[in-house]
Coordinates of C-alpha atoms and ligand atoms in Angstrom, one line a residue:
Chain A
X165 CA -162.1 -67.3 -106.8
X166 CA -163.7 -69.3 -104.4
X167 CA -166.1 -67.7 -102.1
X168 CA -164.6 -68.1 -98.3
X169 CA -166.3 -67.9 -95.1
X170 CA -164.0 -65.3 -92.7
X171 CA -161.6 -67.6 -90.5
X172 CA -161.7 -67.2 -86.6
X173 CA -158.7 -65.5 -84.7
X174 CA -155.8 -67.8 -85.1
X175 CA -157.1 -70.7 -87.2
X176 CA -155.8 -71.3 -90.6
X177 CA -157.4 -70.5 -93.9
X178 CA -157.2 -71.8 -96.9
X179 CA -157.7 -70.3 -99.9
X180 CA -158.8 -71.5 -103.4
X181 CA -156.9 -68.9 -106.2
X182 CA -156.5 -69.0 -109.8
X183 CA -153.6 -66.7 -110.6
X184 CA -151.9 -67.1 -113.4
X185 CA -148.8 -65.4 -113.5
X186 CA -147.8 -66.0 -117.2
X187 CA -151.7 -64.3 -117.8
X188 CA -151.0 -60.9 -117.6
X189 CA -147.9 -60.9 -120.2
X190 CA -150.3 -62.6 -122.5
X191 CA -153.1 -60.3 -122.6
X192 CA -150.8 -57.2 -122.6
X193 CA -149.3 -59.1 -125.8
X194 CA -152.9 -59.4 -127.4
X195 CA -153.2 -55.9 -127.2
X196 CA -150.0 -55.1 -128.6
X197 CA -151.8 -57.9 -131.4
X198 CA -154.5 -55.5 -131.3
X199 CA -152.7 -52.5 -132.2
X200 CA -150.5 -53.5 -134.8
X201 CA -153.3 -54.8 -136.6
X202 CA -155.4 -51.4 -136.1
X203 CA -152.8 -50.0 -137.3
X204 CA -152.0 -52.3 -140.5
X205 CA -148.6 -53.3 -139.1
X206 CA -147.8 -56.6 -139.5
X207 CA -144.9 -57.8 -136.7
X208 CA -142.1 -60.6 -136.8
X209 CA -140.7 -62.0 -133.6
X210 CA -136.5 -63.3 -134.5
X211 CA -135.8 -65.8 -131.8
X212 CA -132.4 -67.8 -131.6
X213 CA -129.5 -67.8 -129.5
X214 CA -126.6 -65.4 -129.2
X215 CA -124.7 -65.6 -132.7
X216 CA -127.2 -67.8 -134.5
X217 CA -127.4 -64.5 -136.8
X218 CA -130.5 -63.2 -136.0
X219 CA -129.1 -59.3 -136.6
X220 CA -127.8 -60.4 -140.3
X221 CA -131.2 -61.5 -141.3
X222 CA -133.1 -58.8 -139.9
X223 CA -130.3 -56.7 -142.2
X224 CA -130.8 -58.2 -145.1
X225 CA -134.6 -58.7 -145.2
X226 CA -134.5 -55.4 -144.4
X227 CA -132.4 -54.6 -147.5
X228 CA -134.7 -56.6 -149.9
X229 CA -138.0 -55.5 -148.5
X230 CA -136.4 -51.5 -148.6
X231 CA -138.4 -50.5 -151.6
X232 CA -141.7 -52.0 -150.9
X233 CA -142.3 -51.6 -147.0
X234 CA -142.3 -49.0 -144.5
X235 CA -140.2 -50.5 -141.8
X236 CA -139.1 -50.5 -137.9
X237 CA -137.3 -52.5 -135.5
X238 CA -136.9 -53.6 -132.4
X239 CA -133.6 -54.6 -130.6
X240 CA -134.0 -56.8 -127.7
X241 CA -130.3 -56.9 -125.9
X242 CA -129.0 -57.1 -122.5
X243 CA -127.3 -54.4 -122.4
X244 CA -125.6 -53.1 -125.9
X245 CA -127.1 -51.2 -128.5
X246 CA -124.1 -52.2 -131.6
X247 CA -126.7 -54.1 -133.0
X248 CA -129.3 -51.5 -133.3
X249 CA -126.6 -49.2 -135.3
X250 CA -126.1 -52.0 -137.7
X251 CA -129.9 -52.2 -138.4
X252 CA -129.8 -48.7 -138.5
X253 CA -127.5 -48.0 -141.1
X254 CA -130.4 -49.3 -143.3
X255 CA -132.3 -46.3 -142.8
X256 CA -135.2 -48.1 -140.8
X257 CA -136.0 -47.1 -137.4
X258 CA -134.4 -49.0 -134.6
X259 CA -135.6 -49.0 -130.8
X260 CA -133.3 -50.4 -128.6
X261 CA -135.1 -52.3 -125.5
X262 CA -132.6 -52.9 -122.8
X263 CA -133.9 -55.3 -120.7
X264 CA -131.8 -55.0 -118.4
X265 CA -130.8 -58.3 -116.4
X266 CA -133.8 -60.5 -118.1
X267 CA -133.1 -62.9 -120.6
X268 CA -136.2 -61.8 -122.7
X269 CA -138.3 -59.3 -124.2
X270 CA -142.1 -59.2 -122.3
X271 CA -144.9 -57.9 -124.0
X272 CA -144.4 -54.9 -121.3
X273 CA -141.3 -53.1 -123.1
X274 CA -142.7 -53.7 -126.7
X275 CA -145.8 -51.9 -125.5
X276 CA -143.3 -49.2 -124.0
X277 CA -141.5 -50.0 -127.4
X278 CA -144.6 -49.6 -129.5
X279 CA -145.5 -45.7 -128.2
X280 CA -142.3 -44.7 -129.5
X281 CA -142.4 -44.9 -133.1
X282 CA -144.8 -44.0 -135.3
X283 CA -146.9 -47.4 -136.1
X284 CA -148.8 -45.4 -138.9
X285 CA -145.6 -45.0 -141.0
X286 CA -144.8 -48.4 -141.2
X287 CA -146.3 -51.4 -142.2
X288 CA -143.5 -54.3 -141.3
X289 CA -142.1 -54.0 -137.3
X290 CA -138.9 -56.7 -136.9
X291 CA -138.4 -57.9 -133.0
X292 CA -135.3 -59.2 -132.5
X293 CA -135.8 -61.0 -128.9
X294 CA -132.9 -61.5 -126.7
X295 CA -130.0 -64.4 -127.8
X296 CA -131.8 -67.2 -125.4
X297 CA -133.7 -70.2 -126.7
X298 CA -135.6 -71.1 -123.8
X299 CA -137.2 -67.6 -122.1
X300 CA -138.7 -65.9 -125.2
X301 CA -141.6 -69.0 -125.8
X302 CA -143.4 -68.0 -122.8
X303 CA -143.4 -65.2 -123.6
X304 CA -145.6 -64.4 -126.5
X305 CA -144.7 -60.0 -127.9
X306 CA -147.7 -60.0 -129.4
X307 CA -146.1 -60.3 -132.5
X308 CA -147.9 -62.2 -136.3
X309 CA -145.0 -64.3 -136.7
X310 CA -142.4 -65.8 -135.0
X311 CA -139.2 -66.9 -137.1
X312 CA -136.7 -68.6 -135.6
X313 CA -132.8 -68.7 -136.3
X314 CA -130.7 -71.9 -135.6
X315 CA -127.1 -72.1 -137.3
X316 CA -124.9 -75.2 -138.6
X317 CA -122.5 -73.8 -135.9
X318 CA -124.8 -74.8 -132.9
X319 CA -124.3 -78.3 -134.3
X320 CA -126.2 -81.7 -135.3
X321 CA -128.4 -81.8 -132.3
X322 CA -129.8 -78.1 -132.3
X323 CA -132.9 -79.5 -132.8
X324 CA -133.9 -82.1 -130.8
X325 CA -132.8 -80.9 -128.1
X326 CA -135.2 -77.8 -127.5
X327 CA -138.1 -79.1 -129.7
X328 CA -140.5 -77.4 -127.8
X329 CA -139.3 -73.9 -129.1
X330 CA -140.6 -75.4 -132.6
X331 CA -143.3 -75.8 -131.6
X332 CA -143.8 -72.3 -131.7
X333 CA -142.7 -71.3 -134.6
X334 CA -143.8 -70.2 -138.3
X335 CA -140.6 -70.0 -139.8
X336 CA -137.3 -72.0 -139.2
X337 CA -134.1 -70.1 -140.3
X338 CA -131.5 -72.6 -140.7
X339 CA -128.5 -70.3 -141.3
X340 CA -124.5 -70.2 -142.3
X341 CA -125.3 -72.9 -144.8
X342 CA -121.7 -72.2 -145.9
X343 CA -120.3 -73.6 -142.4
X344 CA -122.1 -77.1 -143.2
X345 CA -119.7 -78.9 -144.8
X346 CA -116.9 -77.6 -142.7
X347 CA -118.8 -78.4 -139.7
X348 CA -120.1 -81.9 -141.3
X349 CA -123.4 -80.7 -140.4
X350 CA -126.6 -82.2 -142.7
X351 CA -128.3 -79.6 -143.0
X352 CA -131.6 -81.4 -144.3
X353 CA -131.6 -83.7 -141.5
X354 CA -132.1 -80.4 -139.3
X355 CA -134.6 -79.7 -141.3
X356 CA -136.7 -82.9 -140.9
X357 CA -136.2 -82.6 -137.4
X358 CA -138.0 -79.4 -137.5
X359 CA -140.5 -80.4 -139.6
X360 CA -140.9 -84.2 -137.5
X361 CA -141.9 -81.5 -134.4
X362 CA -144.0 -79.0 -136.0
X363 CA -145.5 -80.7 -139.9
X364 CA -146.8 -76.9 -139.8
X365 CA -143.0 -75.0 -139.5
X366 CA -141.7 -73.9 -143.1
X367 CA -138.0 -74.3 -143.1
X368 CA -135.3 -72.3 -144.8
X369 CA -131.4 -72.8 -145.4
X370 CA -129.5 -69.4 -145.5
X371 CA -126.6 -67.6 -145.6
X372 CA -127.0 -64.2 -144.0
X373 CA -123.9 -62.9 -144.9
X374 CA -124.0 -63.7 -149.1
X375 CA -127.7 -63.4 -148.8
X376 CA -128.0 -67.1 -150.0
X377 CA -131.8 -67.9 -149.3
X378 CA -133.4 -64.8 -147.9
X379 CA -135.8 -65.1 -150.8
X380 CA -137.0 -68.0 -149.2
X381 CA -137.7 -66.0 -146.3
X382 CA -139.1 -63.8 -147.6
X383 CA -142.0 -66.3 -149.0
X384 CA -142.1 -67.9 -146.2
X385 CA -142.8 -65.2 -144.3
X386 CA -145.6 -64.4 -147.1
X387 CA -144.0 -61.2 -147.6
Chain B
X20 CA -133.4 -67.7 -117.1
X21 CA -136.1 -66.2 -115.7
X22 CA -137.7 -68.5 -112.5
X23 CA -136.4 -65.1 -110.6
X24 CA -138.7 -62.4 -112.0
X25 CA -141.8 -64.9 -112.2
X26 CA -141.0 -66.2 -108.9
X27 CA -141.2 -62.4 -107.6
X28 CA -144.7 -61.8 -109.4
X29 CA -145.6 -64.7 -107.5
X30 CA -144.6 -63.5 -104.4
X31 CA -146.1 -60.3 -105.3
X32 CA -149.6 -61.6 -105.7
X33 CA -149.7 -63.6 -103.0
X34 CA -148.6 -60.8 -100.6
X35 CA -151.6 -58.9 -101.9
X36 CA -154.2 -62.0 -101.7
X37 CA -153.3 -62.5 -98.1
X38 CA -152.8 -58.4 -97.3
X39 CA -157.1 -58.3 -98.6
X40 CA -157.5 -60.9 -95.7
X41 CA -155.4 -59.5 -92.9
X42 CA -153.4 -62.4 -92.6
X43 CA -150.3 -62.3 -90.2
X44 CA -148.6 -65.0 -92.0
X45 CA -148.5 -67.1 -94.9
X46 CA -147.5 -71.1 -94.0
X47 CA -147.7 -72.6 -97.3
X48 CA -148.4 -72.1 -101.0
X49 CA -149.2 -74.6 -103.8
X50 CA -148.1 -73.6 -107.4
X51 CA -149.2 -75.8 -110.4
X52 CA -146.3 -75.5 -112.9
X53 CA -146.4 -77.1 -116.2
X54 CA -143.2 -78.7 -118.1
X55 CA -143.4 -76.7 -120.8
X56 CA -142.7 -73.1 -119.3
X57 CA -139.2 -74.3 -118.9
X58 CA -139.2 -73.2 -115.1
X59 CA -136.6 -74.9 -113.1
X60 CA -138.2 -76.0 -110.1
X61 CA -134.7 -75.1 -108.3
X62 CA -134.3 -72.0 -109.2
X63 CA -138.2 -71.6 -108.4
X64 CA -137.8 -72.9 -104.5
X65 CA -134.8 -71.5 -104.5
X66 CA -135.8 -67.6 -105.9
X67 CA -138.5 -67.9 -103.4
X68 CA -136.6 -68.7 -100.5
X69 CA -135.1 -65.3 -100.8
X70 CA -137.8 -63.2 -101.7
X71 CA -139.8 -64.1 -99.1
X72 CA -137.1 -63.8 -96.5
X73 CA -138.5 -60.7 -94.2
X74 CA -142.4 -61.2 -95.6
X75 CA -144.7 -62.7 -94.2
X76 CA -143.8 -65.4 -96.4
X77 CA -141.0 -66.1 -94.1
X78 CA -140.9 -69.6 -93.7
X79 CA -143.7 -71.0 -95.5
X80 CA -143.7 -74.6 -97.4
X81 CA -143.9 -74.5 -101.5
X82 CA -145.5 -76.8 -103.0
X83 CA -145.1 -77.2 -106.7
X84 CA -147.0 -79.9 -108.8
X85 CA -145.4 -80.3 -111.9
X86 CA -147.9 -80.5 -115.0
X87 CA -147.0 -82.6 -118.6
X88 CA -148.1 -81.5 -121.8
X89 CA -151.3 -81.6 -122.9
X90 CA -152.6 -81.6 -127.0
X91 CA -155.9 -81.4 -128.5
X92 CA -157.0 -82.4 -131.9
X93 CA -159.5 -80.3 -133.5
X94 CA -159.5 -82.8 -136.3
X95 CA -160.4 -86.7 -134.5
X96 CA -161.4 -85.1 -130.5
X97 CA -157.5 -86.5 -130.0
X98 CA -156.7 -85.3 -125.6
X99 CA -153.5 -86.9 -124.0
X100 CA -150.0 -86.5 -124.2
X101 CA -147.6 -85.5 -127.0
X102 CA -146.7 -88.2 -129.6
X103 CA -143.1 -89.1 -129.2
X104 CA -141.2 -90.1 -132.6
X105 CA -138.4 -92.5 -132.5
X106 CA -134.9 -90.9 -134.5
X107 CA -133.5 -93.4 -136.5
X108 CA -130.2 -91.5 -136.2
X109 CA -129.6 -90.0 -132.8
X110 CA -132.0 -92.3 -130.9
X111 CA -133.7 -89.0 -128.8
X112 CA -137.2 -89.5 -128.8
X113 CA -138.7 -86.6 -130.6
X114 CA -142.1 -84.9 -129.6
X115 CA -144.1 -84.0 -132.6
X116 CA -147.1 -82.0 -132.9
X117 CA -148.3 -84.8 -135.5
X118 CA -152.0 -86.3 -134.0
X119 CA -151.3 -89.9 -132.6
X120 CA -154.2 -91.0 -133.8
X121 CA -155.3 -89.0 -137.3
X122 CA -151.6 -87.8 -138.3
X123 CA -153.1 -83.7 -138.4
X124 CA -151.4 -81.5 -136.8
X125 CA -152.5 -80.7 -132.4
X126 CA -153.0 -77.6 -130.7
X127 CA -151.5 -77.3 -127.1
X128 CA -154.1 -77.4 -124.1
X129 CA -151.7 -78.1 -121.1
X130 CA -148.3 -77.7 -120.0
X131 CA -148.3 -74.4 -119.8
X132 CA -149.8 -73.1 -116.2
X133 CA -147.8 -70.8 -113.7
X134 CA -150.6 -70.7 -111.4
X135 CA -151.0 -69.8 -108.0
X136 CA -153.7 -72.8 -106.7
X137 CA -153.7 -72.2 -103.2
X138 CA -152.4 -71.4 -100.2
X139 CA -152.7 -71.8 -96.4
X140 CA -153.1 -67.9 -93.7
X141 CA -152.5 -68.0 -90.5
X142 CA -154.9 -64.8 -89.2
X143 CA -153.3 -64.7 -85.9
X144 CA -150.3 -64.8 -84.2
X145 CA -151.5 -65.8 -81.0
X146 CA -151.9 -69.1 -82.5
X147 CA -149.3 -70.4 -84.2
X148 CA -150.4 -73.9 -86.6
X149 CA -147.9 -75.7 -88.5
X150 CA -148.8 -75.7 -92.4
X151 CA -150.2 -79.0 -92.5
Ligands
GDP161 N1 -120.1 -67.5 -142.3 C1 -121.8 -67.2 -141.6 N2 -121.6 -66.0 -140.5 C2 -123.2 -65.6 -140.4 C3 -124.2 -66.1 -141.4 N3 -124.9 -64.8 -141.0 C4 -124.3 -64.6 -139.8 N4 -122.8 -64.6 -139.5 C5 -121.8 -64.0 -138.6 O1 -122.1 -65.1 -137.3 C6 -121.8 -63.2 -136.3 C7 -122.9 -63.6 -135.1 O2 -124.3 -62.6 -136.0 P1 -125.2 -62.3 -136.1 O3 -126.4 -61.1 -136.4 O4 -125.1 -60.9 -134.7 O5 -126.5 -63.0 -134.5 P2 -127.1 -62.6 -133.6 O6 -126.8 -62.5 -132.5 O7 -128.5 -63.5 -133.9 O8 -127.9 -61.3 -133.4 C8 -121.4 -62.7 -137.2 O9 -119.9 -62.3 -137.0 C9 -122.6 -62.2 -138.2 O10 -121.4 -61.7 -139.3 C10 -123.7 -67.1 -141.5 O11 -124.8 -67.1 -143.0 N5 -122.8 -67.2 -141.8
MG162 MG1 -128.1 -59.6 -133.0
ZN163 ZN1 -156.0 -86.7 -134.0

């Protein structure tokens, strides 16, 4: 902040500031990242619209990686803990994070949740973000990698309509591959759209019900 | 959307800063908001009006400057706006992280700000003055 001369009584007083509101979250996210790294935990943030298949994807990843990693999951949800129960069925510790009326997880909520698990006991942490494609991008949580899940049922314009979320992604999962034909959606085109926006992003098509493509997601995440 | 919670943090930060200066009123606030934050400016304004009621910010003018997305190329030094690629099928210009100059992947440099840049305070009520 610039040095200011004290004003006389009744004077209008102009104050230059540089207070970045989103900065506090970014700082906390960095602290989370450091804490995770110190404990040798890799964290993966899963974003995507409601119903795109975030929970199904995490379940399939957990099933496939069970023997290889010790895992836990955070589940951000507006009101329910149904998803948390689903993931817990696979013997993985799930911490539900209730965001109340907020539309996204933030680094502070994740920080609190990190206190509730034994970080030394896990290697891999999945963080299912609230089903919302716009808000979470501005609120990094401290994860190492970010997955954006889009589903075929969201239609052919899905990617080009929300280009900026894909700029922050490491892996894009195009889910519900089994419905592509019925929906008349060109999967290759969606894939190219994501690549146009972010040339470095890895794109994988999946069917999270059958498990098709899950192995490619694991490879893309380098797990 | 998160405009309400972001705006309440803005209002909180302003109140704190105004308190340091013993302000009687805050008459104007200037924000920089980057286009890549996806904060709806109308929602920010609306939230602001609701949140300042009954505080020393009530009646203050809110100026918002929208900031464009800016990218930076580590490889060739390009700095500027995003390159847009025309989609041959949908005809929707699509922003890309590809450098318009050399084709390497660029880094996002600007457009993510949500910053209180300055504010005007009234120190005493005796001598009321307008925002500008
Ligand atoms: N047909 C089909 N359905 C799927 C697929 N993946 C998930 N689903 C279904 O889509 C619905 C929403 O999935 P869910 O994982 O809960 O989405 P979330 O809201 O993003 O966590 C559920 O009924 C899933 O069974 C898929 O690949 N194909
Ligand atoms: Mg879910
Ligand atoms: Zn370049």
